[in-house]
Coordinates of C-alpha atoms and ligand atoms in Angstrom, one line a residue:
X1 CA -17.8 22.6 -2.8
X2 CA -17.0 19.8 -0.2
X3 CA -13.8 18.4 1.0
X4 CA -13.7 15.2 2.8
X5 CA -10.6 14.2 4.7
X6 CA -10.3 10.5 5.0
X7 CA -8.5 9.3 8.5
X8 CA -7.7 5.5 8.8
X9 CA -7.3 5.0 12.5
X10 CA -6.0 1.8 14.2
X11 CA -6.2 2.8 17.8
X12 CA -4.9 6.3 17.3
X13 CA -7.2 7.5 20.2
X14 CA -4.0 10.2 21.2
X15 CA -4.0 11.1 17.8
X16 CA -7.6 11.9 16.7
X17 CA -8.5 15.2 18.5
X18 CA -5.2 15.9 17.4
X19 CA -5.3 15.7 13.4
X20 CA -8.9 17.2 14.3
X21 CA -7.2 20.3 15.4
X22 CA -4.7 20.8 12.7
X23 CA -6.9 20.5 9.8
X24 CA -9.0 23.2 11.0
X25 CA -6.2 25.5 11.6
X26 CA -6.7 26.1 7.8
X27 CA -9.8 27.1 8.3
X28 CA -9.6 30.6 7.1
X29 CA -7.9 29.0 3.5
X30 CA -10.8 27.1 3.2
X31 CA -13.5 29.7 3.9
X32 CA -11.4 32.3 1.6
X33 CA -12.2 29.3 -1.3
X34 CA -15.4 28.2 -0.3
X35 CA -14.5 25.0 0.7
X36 CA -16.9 22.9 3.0
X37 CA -15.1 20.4 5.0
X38 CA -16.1 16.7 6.0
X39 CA -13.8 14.6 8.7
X40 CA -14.4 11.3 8.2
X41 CA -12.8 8.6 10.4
X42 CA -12.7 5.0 9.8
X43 CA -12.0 3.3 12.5
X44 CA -9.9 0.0 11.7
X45 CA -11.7 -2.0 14.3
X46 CA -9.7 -0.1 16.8
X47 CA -9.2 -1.6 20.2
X48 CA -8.9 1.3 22.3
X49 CA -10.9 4.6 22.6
X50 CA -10.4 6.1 19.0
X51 CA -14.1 5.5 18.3
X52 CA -15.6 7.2 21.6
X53 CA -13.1 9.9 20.9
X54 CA -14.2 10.1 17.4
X55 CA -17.6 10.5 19.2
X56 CA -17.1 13.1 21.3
X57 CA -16.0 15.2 18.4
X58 CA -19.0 14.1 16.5
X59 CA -21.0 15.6 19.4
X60 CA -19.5 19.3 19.6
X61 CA -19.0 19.6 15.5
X62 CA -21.6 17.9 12.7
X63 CA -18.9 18.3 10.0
X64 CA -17.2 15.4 11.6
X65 CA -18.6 11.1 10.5
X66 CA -17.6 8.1 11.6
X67 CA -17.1 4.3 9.8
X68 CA -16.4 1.6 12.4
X69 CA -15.3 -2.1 11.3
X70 CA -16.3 -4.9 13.1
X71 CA -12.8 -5.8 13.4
X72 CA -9.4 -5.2 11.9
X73 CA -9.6 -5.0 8.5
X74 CA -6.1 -3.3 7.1
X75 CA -5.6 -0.1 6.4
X76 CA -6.6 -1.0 2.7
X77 CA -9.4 -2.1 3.3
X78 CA -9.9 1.6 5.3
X79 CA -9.1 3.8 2.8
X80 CA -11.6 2.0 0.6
X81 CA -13.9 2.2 2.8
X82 CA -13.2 6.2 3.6
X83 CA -13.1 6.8 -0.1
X84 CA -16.7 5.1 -0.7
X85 CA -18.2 6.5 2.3
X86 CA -17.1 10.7 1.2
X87 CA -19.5 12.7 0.0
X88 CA -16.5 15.3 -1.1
X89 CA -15.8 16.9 -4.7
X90 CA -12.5 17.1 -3.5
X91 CA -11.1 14.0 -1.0
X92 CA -7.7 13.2 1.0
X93 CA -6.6 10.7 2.6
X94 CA -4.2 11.5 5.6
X95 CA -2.8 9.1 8.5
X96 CA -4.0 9.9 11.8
X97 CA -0.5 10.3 13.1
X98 CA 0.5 13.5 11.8
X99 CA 3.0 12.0 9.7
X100 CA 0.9 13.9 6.4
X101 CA 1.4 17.8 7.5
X102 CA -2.2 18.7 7.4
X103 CA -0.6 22.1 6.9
X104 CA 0.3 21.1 3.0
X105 CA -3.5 21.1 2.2
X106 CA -3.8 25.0 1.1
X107 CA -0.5 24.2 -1.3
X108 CA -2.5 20.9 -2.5
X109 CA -5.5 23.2 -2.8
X110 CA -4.2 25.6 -5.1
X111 CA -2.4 23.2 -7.2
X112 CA -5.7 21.2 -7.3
X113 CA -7.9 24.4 -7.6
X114 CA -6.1 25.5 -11.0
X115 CA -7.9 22.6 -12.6
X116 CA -4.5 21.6 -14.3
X117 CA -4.3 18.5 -12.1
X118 CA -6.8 15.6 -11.3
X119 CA -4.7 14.7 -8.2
X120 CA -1.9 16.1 -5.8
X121 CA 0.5 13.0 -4.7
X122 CA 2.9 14.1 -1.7
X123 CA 6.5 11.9 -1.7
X124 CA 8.4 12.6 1.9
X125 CA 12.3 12.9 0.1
X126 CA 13.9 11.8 3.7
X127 CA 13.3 9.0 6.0
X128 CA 14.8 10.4 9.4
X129 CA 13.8 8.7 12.4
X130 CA 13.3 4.9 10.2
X131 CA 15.2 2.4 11.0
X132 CA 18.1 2.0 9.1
X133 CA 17.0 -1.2 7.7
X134 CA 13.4 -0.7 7.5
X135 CA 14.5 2.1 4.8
X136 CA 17.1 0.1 3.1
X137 CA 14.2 -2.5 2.2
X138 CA 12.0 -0.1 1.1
X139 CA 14.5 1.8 -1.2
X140 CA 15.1 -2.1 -2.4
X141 CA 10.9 -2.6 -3.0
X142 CA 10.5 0.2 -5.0
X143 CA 13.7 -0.1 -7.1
X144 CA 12.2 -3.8 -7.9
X145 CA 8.6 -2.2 -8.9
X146 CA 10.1 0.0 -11.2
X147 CA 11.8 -2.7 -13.1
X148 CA 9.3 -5.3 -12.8
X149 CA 5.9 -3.5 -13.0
X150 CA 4.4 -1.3 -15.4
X151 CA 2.8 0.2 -13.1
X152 CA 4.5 3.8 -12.0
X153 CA 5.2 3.3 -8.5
X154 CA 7.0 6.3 -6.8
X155 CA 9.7 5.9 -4.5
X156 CA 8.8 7.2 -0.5
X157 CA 5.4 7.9 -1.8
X158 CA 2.5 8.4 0.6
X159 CA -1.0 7.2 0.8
X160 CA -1.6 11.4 1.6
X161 CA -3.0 12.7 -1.5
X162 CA -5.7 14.8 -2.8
X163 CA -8.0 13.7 -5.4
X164 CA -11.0 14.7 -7.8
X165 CA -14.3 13.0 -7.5
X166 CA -13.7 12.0 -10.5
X167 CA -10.4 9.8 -9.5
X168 CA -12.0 8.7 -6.9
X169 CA -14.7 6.8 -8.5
X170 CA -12.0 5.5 -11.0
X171 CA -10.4 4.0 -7.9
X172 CA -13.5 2.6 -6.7
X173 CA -14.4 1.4 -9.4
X174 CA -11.3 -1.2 -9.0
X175 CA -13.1 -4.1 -6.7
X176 CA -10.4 -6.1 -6.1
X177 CA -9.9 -7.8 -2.8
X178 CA -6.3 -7.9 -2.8
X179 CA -5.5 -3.9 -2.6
X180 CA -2.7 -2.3 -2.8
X181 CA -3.4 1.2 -3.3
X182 CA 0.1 2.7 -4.2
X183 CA -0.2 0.6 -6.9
X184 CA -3.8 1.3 -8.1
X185 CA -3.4 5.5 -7.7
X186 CA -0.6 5.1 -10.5
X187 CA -3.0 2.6 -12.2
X188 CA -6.1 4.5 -12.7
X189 CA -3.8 7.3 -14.3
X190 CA -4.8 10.9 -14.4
X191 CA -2.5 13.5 -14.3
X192 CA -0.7 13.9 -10.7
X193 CA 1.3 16.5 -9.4
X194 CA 4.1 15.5 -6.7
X195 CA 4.6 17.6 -3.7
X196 CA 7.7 16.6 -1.7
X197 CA 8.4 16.8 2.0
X198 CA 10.8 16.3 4.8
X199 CA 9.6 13.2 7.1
X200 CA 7.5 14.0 10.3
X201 CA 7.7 11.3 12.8
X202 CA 4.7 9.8 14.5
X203 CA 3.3 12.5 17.5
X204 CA 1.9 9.7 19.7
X205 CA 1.4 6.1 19.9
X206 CA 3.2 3.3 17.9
X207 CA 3.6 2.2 14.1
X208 CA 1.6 -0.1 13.4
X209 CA 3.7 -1.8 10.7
X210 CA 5.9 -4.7 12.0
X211 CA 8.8 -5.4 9.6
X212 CA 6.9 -8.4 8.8
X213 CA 3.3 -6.6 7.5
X214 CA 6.1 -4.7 5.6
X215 CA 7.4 -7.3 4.1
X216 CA 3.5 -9.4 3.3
X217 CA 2.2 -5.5 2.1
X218 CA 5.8 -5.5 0.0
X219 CA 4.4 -9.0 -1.4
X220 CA 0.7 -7.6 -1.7
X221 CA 2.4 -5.0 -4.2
X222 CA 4.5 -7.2 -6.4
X223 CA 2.0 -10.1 -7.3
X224 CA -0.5 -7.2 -7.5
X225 CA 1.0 -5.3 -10.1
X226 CA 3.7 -7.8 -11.5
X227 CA 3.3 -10.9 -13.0
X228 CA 7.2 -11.2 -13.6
X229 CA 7.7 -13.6 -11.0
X230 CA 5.3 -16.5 -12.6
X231 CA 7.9 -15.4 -15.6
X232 CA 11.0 -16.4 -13.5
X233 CA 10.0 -19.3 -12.8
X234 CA 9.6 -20.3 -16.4
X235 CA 13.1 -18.7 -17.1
X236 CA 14.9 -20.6 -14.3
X237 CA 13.5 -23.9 -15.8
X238 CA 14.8 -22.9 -19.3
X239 CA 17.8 -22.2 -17.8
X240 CA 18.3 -26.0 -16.1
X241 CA 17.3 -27.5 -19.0
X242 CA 19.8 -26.2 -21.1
X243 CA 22.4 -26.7 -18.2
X244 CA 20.8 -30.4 -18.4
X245 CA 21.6 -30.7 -21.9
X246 CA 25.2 -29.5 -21.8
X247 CA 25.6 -32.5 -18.7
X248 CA 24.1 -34.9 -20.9
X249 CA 26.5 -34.2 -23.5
X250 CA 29.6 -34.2 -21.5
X251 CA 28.6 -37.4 -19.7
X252 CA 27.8 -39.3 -22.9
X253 CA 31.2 -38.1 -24.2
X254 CA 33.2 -39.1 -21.2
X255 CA 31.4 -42.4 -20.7
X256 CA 32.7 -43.3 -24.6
X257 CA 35.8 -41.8 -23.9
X258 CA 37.1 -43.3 -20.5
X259 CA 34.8 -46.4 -19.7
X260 CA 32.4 -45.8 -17.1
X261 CA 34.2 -46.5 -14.0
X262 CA 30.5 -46.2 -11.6
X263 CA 31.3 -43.4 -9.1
X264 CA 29.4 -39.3 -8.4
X265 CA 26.7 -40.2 -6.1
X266 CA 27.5 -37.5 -3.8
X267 CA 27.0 -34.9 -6.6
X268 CA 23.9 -36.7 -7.8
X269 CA 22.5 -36.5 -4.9
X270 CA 23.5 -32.5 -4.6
X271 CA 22.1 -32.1 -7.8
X272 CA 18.6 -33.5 -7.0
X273 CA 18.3 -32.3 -4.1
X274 CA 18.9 -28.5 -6.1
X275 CA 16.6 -29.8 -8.4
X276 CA 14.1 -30.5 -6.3
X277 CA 14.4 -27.1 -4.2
X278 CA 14.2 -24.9 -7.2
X279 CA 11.0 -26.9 -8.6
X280 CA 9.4 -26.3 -5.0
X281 CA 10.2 -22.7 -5.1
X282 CA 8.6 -22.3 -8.4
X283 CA 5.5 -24.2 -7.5
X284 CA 5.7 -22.3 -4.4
X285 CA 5.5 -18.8 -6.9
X286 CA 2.4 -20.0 -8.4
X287 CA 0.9 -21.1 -5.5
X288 CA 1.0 -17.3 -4.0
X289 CA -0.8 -16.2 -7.1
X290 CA -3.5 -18.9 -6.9
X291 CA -4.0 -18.4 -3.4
X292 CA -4.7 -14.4 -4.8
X293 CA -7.3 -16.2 -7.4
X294 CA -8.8 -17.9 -4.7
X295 CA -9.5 -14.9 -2.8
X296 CA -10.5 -12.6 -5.4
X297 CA -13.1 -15.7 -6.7
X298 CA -14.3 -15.9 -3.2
X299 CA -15.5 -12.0 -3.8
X300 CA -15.8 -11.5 0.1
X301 CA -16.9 -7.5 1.2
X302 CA -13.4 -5.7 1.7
X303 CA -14.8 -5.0 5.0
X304 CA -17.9 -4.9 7.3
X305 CA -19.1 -2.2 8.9
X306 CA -20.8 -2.3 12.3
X307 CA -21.3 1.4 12.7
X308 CA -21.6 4.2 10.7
X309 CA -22.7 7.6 11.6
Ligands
LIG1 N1 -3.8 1.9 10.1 C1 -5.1 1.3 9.9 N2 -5.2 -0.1 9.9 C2 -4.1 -0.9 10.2 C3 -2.8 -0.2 10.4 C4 -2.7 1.1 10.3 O1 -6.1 2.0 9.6 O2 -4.3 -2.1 10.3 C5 -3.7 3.4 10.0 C6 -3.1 4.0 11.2 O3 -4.0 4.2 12.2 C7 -2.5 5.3 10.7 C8 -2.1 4.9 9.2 O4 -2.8 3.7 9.0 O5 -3.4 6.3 10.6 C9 -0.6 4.6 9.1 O6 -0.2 3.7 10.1 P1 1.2 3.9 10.8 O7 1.4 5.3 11.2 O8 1.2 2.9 11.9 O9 2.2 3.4 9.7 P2 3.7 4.1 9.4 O10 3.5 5.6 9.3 O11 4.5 3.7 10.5 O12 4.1 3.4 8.1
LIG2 MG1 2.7 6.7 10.7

């Protein structure tokens, strides 16, 4: 039986002897079960020395495989590429940071192992060491998915989870070029058990998420698993239009009533000017899915690979 751990690195070269290290301190779990191990590491088109660190491990142990991109390709586009690249029965992904406790995988194991589960999902239940606002948006995205999507998306949910081959495939077999894997875990269904841990912060190096990838991957998840905002936009417009009527009616009335003495330009222009801003935003909402058409049509790889060993 073999295990492949999936790392996505983005120049983590502090970090990969590291994770390394503290999957093989369970070692003796996984010889008690018979568990071969792979460590693969797809390198993200890193810019530092992950990939010759990666290398040097390759050279003292064989259990260890590399994927390099040609250049920075997301770290969706990484664990797509770690999960089609494993040769494992069993397969996690983990971030090379330390921020999944490599130490849950016997617990995962054993939950996995009883064959009552096709995948162990971990959740971290605190967000110490976030920034205050960085969580307070997030807590805001996922409250949003739940009402908007159908899709089960779990709040503080981590990419670190272990899987069946089985699941795996499933998620493979979803070629999509927009990816937002959060969503497509819950997607492909199959029975998931939820671990739940404090939050580790980062050993070494720096996030690699700027508020603003947040907010674009926050995007990525809504129009990915939502259509509710094309919806809106029809909804607003049925809402004007009846607000339209109503004016009508009142300004036919009043003209009969009182003459029609020629004055409101101000507030006509307000009102176009609304007008127009709510029509733009609309178009604007369908534009953002078509500009997702357009790239899914184009059916470019998810990634390119300029080394694999
Ligand atoms: N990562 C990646 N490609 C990217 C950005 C990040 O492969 O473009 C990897 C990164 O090396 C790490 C994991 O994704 O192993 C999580 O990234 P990070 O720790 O920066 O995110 P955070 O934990 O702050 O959300
Ligand atoms: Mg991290």
């Amino acid at each position: 039986m073999i295990f492949t751990a999936i790392i996505p690195c983005y120049n983590e070269e502090e970090n990969v002897p590291d994770i390394y290290a503290e999957i093989l301190k369970n070692q003796a779990y996984f010889d008690s079960k018979g568990i071969e191990t792979e460590i693969l590491y797809v390198d993200d088109g890193s810019r530092d020395g992950t990939v010759s660190e990666v290398k040097k491990l390759m050279e003292k142990d064989e259990r260890v495989h590399l994927v390099s991109f040609s250049r920075n390709f997301g770290k969706e586009a990484a664990i797509y590429a770690g999960l089609e690249n494993s040769k494992g029965d069993y397969v996690a992904l983990m971030d090379a940071d330390l921020q999944d406790p490599p130490s849950l995988l016997p617990e995962m194991f054993d939950l996995i192992l009883s064959g009552e589960y096709d995948s162990v999902a971990t959740r971290r239940v605190s967000r110490k060491g976030e920034p205050p606002i960085r969580s307070m948006f997030a807590r805001l995205f996922y409250r949003l998915m739940r009402k908007i999507s159908k899709t089960e998306i779990v709040d503080g949910a981590r990419d670190y989870r272990l899987m069946t081959r089985q699941m795996v495939d499933a998620i493979l077999s979803l070629k999509e070029y927009n990816r937002f894997s959060k969503g497509i875990f819950g997607w492909v269904g199959f029975k998931t058990k939820w671990l739940e841990f404090q939050n580790v912060e980062r050993r070494k190096g720096e996030t690699k998420w700027s508020f603003w990838s947040l907010f674009k991957y926050s995007l990525e998840g809504i129009m990915g698993f939502s259509t509710a905002p094309l919806a809106m936009a029809s909804v607003i417009g049925i809402f004007f239009t009846f607000i339209a009527f109503v004016a009508i009616i009142f300004i036919i009335v009043r003209t009969l009533v009182f003459g029609d003495p020629t004055s409101g330009w101000p507030s006509m222009a307000c009102i176009i000017i609304f007008m127009g801003g709510i029509q733009l935003f609309c178009v604007g909402i369908l534009g953002q899915y078509l500009s997702k058409v357009y790239l899914e049509v184009k059916e470019r790889p998810i990634y390119i690979v300029k080394e694999r060993l």
